[in-house]
Every structure is written in C-alpha cells, then in structure tokens.
mmCIF file of C-alpha atoms in Angstrom:
data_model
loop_
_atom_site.group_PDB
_atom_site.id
_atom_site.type_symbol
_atom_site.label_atom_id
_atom_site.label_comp_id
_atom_site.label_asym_id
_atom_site.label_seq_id
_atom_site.Cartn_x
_atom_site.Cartn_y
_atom_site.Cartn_z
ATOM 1 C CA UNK A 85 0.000 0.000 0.000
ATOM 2 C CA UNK A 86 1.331 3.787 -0.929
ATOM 3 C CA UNK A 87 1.320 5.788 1.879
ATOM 4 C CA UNK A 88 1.397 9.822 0.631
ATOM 5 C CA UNK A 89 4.919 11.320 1.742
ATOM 6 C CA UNK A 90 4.805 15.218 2.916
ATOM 7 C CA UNK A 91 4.714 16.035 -0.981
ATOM 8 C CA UNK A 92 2.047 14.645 -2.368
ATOM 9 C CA UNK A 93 -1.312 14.608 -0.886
ATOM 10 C CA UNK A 94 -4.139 11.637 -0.553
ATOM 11 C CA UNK A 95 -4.586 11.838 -4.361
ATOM 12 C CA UNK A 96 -1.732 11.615 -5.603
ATOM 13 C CA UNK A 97 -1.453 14.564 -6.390
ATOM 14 C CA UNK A 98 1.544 17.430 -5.573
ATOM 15 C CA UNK A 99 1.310 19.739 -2.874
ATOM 16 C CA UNK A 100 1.258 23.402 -3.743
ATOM 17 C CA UNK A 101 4.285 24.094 -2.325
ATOM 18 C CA UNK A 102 6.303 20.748 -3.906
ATOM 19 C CA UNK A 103 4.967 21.711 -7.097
ATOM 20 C CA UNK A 104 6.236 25.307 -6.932
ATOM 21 C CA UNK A 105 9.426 24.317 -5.655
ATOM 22 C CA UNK A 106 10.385 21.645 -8.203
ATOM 23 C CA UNK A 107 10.457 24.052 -11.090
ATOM 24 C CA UNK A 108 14.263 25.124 -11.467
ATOM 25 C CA UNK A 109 15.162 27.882 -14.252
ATOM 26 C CA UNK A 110 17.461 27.216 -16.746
ATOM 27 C CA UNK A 111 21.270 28.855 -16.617
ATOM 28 C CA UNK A 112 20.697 30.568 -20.216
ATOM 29 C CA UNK A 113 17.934 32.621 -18.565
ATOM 30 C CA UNK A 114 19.439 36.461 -17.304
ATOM 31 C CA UNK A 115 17.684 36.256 -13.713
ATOM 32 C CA UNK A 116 18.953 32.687 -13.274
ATOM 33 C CA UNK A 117 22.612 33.493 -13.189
ATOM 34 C CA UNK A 118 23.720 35.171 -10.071
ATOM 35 C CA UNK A 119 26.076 37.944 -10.092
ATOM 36 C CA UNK A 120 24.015 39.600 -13.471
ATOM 37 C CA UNK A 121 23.443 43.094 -13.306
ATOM 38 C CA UNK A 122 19.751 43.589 -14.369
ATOM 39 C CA UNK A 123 19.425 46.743 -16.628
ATOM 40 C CA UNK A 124 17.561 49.292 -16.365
ATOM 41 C CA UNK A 125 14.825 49.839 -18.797
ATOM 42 C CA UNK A 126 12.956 53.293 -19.613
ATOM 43 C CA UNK A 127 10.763 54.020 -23.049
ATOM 44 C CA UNK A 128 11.475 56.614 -25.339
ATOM 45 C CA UNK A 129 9.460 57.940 -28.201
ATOM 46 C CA UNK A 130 10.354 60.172 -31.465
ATOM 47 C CA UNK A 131 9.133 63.372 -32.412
ATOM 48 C CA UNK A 132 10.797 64.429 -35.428
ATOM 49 C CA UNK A 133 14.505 63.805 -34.574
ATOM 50 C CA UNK A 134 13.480 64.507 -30.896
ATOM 51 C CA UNK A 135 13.724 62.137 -28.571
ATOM 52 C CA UNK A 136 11.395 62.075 -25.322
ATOM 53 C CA UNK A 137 11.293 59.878 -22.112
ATOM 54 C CA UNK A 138 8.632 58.223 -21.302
ATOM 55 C CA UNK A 139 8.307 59.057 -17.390
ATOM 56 C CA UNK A 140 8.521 55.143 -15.300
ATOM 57 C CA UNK A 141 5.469 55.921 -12.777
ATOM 58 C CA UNK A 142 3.621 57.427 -15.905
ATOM 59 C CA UNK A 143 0.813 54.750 -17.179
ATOM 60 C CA UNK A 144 0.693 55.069 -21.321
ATOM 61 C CA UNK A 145 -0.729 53.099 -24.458
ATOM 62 C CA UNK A 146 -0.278 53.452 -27.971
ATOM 63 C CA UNK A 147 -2.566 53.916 -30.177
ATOM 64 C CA UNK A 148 -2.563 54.201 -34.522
ATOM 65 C CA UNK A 149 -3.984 57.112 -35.636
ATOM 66 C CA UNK A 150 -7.039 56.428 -37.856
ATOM 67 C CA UNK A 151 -9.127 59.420 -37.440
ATOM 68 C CA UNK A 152 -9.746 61.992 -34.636
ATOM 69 C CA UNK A 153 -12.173 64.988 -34.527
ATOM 70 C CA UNK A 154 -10.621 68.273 -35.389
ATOM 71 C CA UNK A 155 -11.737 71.466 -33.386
ATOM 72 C CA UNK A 156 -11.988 74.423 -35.405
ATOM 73 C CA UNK A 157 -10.188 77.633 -33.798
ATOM 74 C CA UNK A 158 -7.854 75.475 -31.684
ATOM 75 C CA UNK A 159 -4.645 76.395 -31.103
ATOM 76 C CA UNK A 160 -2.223 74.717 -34.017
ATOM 77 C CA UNK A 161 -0.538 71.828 -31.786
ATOM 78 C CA UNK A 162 -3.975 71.128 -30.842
ATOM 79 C CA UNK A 163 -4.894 68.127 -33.818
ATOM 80 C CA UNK A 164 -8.171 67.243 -32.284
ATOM 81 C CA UNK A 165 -10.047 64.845 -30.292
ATOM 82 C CA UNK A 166 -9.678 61.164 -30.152
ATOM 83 C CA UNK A 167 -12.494 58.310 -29.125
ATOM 84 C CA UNK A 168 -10.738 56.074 -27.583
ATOM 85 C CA UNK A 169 -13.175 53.828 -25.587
ATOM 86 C CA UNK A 170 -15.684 56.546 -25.287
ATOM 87 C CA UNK A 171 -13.477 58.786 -23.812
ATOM 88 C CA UNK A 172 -12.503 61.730 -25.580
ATOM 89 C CA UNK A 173 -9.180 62.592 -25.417
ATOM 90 C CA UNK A 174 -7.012 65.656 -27.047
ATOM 91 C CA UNK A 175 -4.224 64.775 -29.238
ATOM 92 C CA UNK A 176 -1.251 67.355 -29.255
ATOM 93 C CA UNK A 177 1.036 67.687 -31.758
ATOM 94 C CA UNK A 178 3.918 68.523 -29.844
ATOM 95 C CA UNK A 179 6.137 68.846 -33.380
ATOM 96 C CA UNK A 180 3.715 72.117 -34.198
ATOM 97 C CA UNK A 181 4.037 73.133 -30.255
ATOM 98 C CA UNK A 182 7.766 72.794 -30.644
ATOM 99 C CA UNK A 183 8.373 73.773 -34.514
ATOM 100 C CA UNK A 184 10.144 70.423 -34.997
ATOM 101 C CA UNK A 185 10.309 69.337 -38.887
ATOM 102 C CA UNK A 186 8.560 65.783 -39.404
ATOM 103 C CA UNK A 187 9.276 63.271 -41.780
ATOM 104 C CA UNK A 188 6.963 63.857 -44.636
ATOM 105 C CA UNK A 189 3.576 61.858 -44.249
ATOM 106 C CA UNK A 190 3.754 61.616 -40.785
ATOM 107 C CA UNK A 191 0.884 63.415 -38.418
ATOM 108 C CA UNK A 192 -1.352 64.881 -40.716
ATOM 109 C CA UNK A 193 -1.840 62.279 -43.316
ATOM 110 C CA UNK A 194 -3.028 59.132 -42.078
ATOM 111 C CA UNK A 195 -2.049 56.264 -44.514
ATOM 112 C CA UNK A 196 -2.980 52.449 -44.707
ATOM 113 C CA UNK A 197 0.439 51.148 -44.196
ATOM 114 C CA UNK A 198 2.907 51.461 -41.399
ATOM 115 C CA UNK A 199 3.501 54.831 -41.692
ATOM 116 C CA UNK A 200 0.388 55.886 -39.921
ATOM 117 C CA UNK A 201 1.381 58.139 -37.254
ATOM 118 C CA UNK A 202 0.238 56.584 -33.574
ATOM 119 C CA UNK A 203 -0.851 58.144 -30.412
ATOM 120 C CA UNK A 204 0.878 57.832 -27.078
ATOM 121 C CA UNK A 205 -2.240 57.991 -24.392
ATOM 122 C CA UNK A 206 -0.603 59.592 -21.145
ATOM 123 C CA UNK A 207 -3.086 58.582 -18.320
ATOM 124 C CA UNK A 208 -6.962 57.164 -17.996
ATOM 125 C CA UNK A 209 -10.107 58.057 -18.532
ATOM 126 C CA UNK A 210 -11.157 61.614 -18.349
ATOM 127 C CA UNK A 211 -7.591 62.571 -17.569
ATOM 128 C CA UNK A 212 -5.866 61.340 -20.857
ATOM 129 C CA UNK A 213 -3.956 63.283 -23.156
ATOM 130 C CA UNK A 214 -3.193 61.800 -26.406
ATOM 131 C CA UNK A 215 0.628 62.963 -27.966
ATOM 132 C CA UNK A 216 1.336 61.922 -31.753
ATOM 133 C CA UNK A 217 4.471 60.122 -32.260
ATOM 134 C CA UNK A 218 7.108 58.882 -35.145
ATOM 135 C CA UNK A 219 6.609 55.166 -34.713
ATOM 136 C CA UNK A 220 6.568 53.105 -31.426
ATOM 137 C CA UNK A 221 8.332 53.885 -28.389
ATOM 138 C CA UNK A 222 11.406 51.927 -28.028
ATOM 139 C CA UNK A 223 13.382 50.216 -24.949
ATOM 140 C CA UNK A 224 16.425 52.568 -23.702
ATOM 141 C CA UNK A 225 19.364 50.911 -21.828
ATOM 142 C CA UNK A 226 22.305 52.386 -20.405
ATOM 143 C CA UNK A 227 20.971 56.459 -20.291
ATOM 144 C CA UNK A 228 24.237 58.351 -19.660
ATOM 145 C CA UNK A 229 23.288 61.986 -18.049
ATOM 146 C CA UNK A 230 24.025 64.778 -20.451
ATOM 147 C CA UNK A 231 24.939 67.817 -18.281
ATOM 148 C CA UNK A 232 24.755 70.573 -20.729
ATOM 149 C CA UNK A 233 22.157 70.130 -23.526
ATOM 150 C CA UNK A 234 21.568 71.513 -26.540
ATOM 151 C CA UNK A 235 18.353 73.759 -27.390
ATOM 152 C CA UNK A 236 17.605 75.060 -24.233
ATOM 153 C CA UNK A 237 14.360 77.188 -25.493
ATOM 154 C CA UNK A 238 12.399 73.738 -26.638
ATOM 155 C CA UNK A 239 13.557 72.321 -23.205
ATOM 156 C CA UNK A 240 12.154 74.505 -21.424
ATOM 157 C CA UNK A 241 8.848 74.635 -23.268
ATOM 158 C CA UNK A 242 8.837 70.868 -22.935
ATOM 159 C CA UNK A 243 9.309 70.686 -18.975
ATOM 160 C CA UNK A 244 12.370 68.766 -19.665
ATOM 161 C CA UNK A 245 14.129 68.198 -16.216
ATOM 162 C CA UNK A 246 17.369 65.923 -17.666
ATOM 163 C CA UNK A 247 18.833 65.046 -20.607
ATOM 164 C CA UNK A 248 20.402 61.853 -21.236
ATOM 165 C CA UNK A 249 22.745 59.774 -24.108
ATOM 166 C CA UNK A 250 22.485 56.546 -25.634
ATOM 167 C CA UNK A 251 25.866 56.970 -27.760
ATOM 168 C CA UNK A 252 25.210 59.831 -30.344
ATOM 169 C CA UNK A 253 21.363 60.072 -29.185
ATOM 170 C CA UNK A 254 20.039 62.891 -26.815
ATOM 171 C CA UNK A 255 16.484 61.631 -25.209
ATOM 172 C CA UNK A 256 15.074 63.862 -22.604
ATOM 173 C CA UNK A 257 13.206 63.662 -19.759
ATOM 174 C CA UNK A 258 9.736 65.432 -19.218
ATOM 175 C CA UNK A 259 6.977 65.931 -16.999
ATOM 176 C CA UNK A 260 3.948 65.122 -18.929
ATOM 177 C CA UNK A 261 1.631 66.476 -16.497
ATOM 178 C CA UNK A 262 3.244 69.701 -16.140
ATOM 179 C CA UNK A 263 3.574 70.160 -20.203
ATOM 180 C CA UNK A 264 -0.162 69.378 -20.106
ATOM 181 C CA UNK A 265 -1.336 72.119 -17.758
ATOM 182 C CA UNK A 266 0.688 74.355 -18.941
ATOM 183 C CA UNK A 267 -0.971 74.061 -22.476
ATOM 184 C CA UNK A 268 -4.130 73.815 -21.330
ATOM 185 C CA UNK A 269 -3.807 77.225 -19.126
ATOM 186 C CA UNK A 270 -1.631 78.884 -22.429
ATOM 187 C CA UNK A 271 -4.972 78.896 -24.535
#
C-alpha cells in the first residue's frame, strides 16, 4: 500500500508548495545566473529627430492614428479629439508646439500602411492626453546623463528636467503632467 509522503497529498497529487518548488530555471535565462546586473529599462518615443522619455510611474498606451475629430479655432498643436473607448481625449502635436520638422507623411496624413502616425495615451479616462508620435516607443538601456544640452528654449517649453545619451542620441526627460497644464492654461 502507498502511503502519501509530505509532498504529495491523498490523491496523488503534488502539494502546492512541492509543485512550486520543483520548477528550477534554466542557466541561459538572465535572472537565473547570479552575479548579473539587471538593466535598467525606460521608453522613449520620437518626435521628429526629438527624442522624449517616457516618465517610469507614468501609465501610457499606444494607439494608430485612424481618425480623430478636429476642433476648429484650436490652437495649431492642438490636432483634435480622439475616441478612444468613449473617452474623448485631445491629441497634441507637440512637433507644431515645438516647430520640430517631421518626416513627410507623418501626423497629418493618415495612410494604410505602417507609416500611420500613432498616439501615445498619457493617463486614464477623463484625464488622458493623447501625444502623436514617429513610430513606437522603443526600450532605452544604459541612459548616460548629459549635463549641458543643446536647445535650451524647446527644453524649457517641454518641462524637460534631464537630458540623457544613448551613444550619439540625446532623449530627454519630461513631466507630462506639467507640459499638459501648462498648455491647457496657455490657450
């Protein structure tokens, strides 16, 4: 007759605790190995050739941009509003806020292929503010701190509070919420 052992119970089956701690990661995975530095990761996004931070504690989406509402009299960087979900959110074009030169067909000329300019959603819900963007943010690794930047004016109309490197890339780091208000109280 099998009598259960401390690991299995009266069925045969595994405990929850045995079966948790059978599993045993591979060596070829990064958090198996001890001693490796983990990296770490922040999100950047394009505008033109400028590059922004995503903030870490700042909750996003993207989003393509198929069609929004355009509000006549707006202010220029303002390219309308955007359903997404039933919530209506404003999309700033921070390239017309900034004067920044896009790529042509890129913001104002939504195309079938994968050109089509997206949307990066900061926040939820009644509080989102849509930004349009040059392609999908992308994963930034080793950010070296830049102490003297260039193009201080577009900084500073950005809330930019550092700049960093990734080699011969400047990406900068803003305060979304602060850029926000202060566009919203500006007009």
């Amino acid at each position: 007759m099998n009598t259960p052992d401390a690991a299995t119970t009266a069925n045969g089956w595994l405990s929850p605790a045995a079966a948790l701690n059978r599993y045993v990661p591979s060596e070829r995975l990064a958090f198996a190995g001890a001693g490796l530095e983990r990296r770490q990761v922040q999100f950047g996004f394009r505008i033109g050739d400028f590059g922004l931070l995503v903030p870490t504690s700042t909750g996003t989406e993207v989003v393509k941009a198929t069609t929004f509402a355009r509000i006549p009299k707006s202010a220029p960087w303002l390219q309308g509003i955007y359903n997404l979900r039933g919530n209506l959110v404003p999309v700033i074009d921070l390239a017309v806020h900034l004067g920044i030169v896009r790529p042509l067909g890129r913001a104002d000329t939504p195309a079938a292929d994968d050109s089509t300019p997206h949307i990066l959603i900061f926040g939820k819900g009644d509080r989102a503010v849509g930004v349009t963007i040059d392609g999908f943010p992308q994963a930034l690794t080793d950010l070296r701190p830049v102490s003297h930047p260039p193009d201080q004016q577009k900084l500073e109309r950005l809330h930019v509070s550092a700049a960093f490197t990734t080699g011969a890339d400047l990406w900068f780091e803003f305060d979304p919420e602060s850029l926000f208000s202060a566009l919203a109280q500006a007009h």
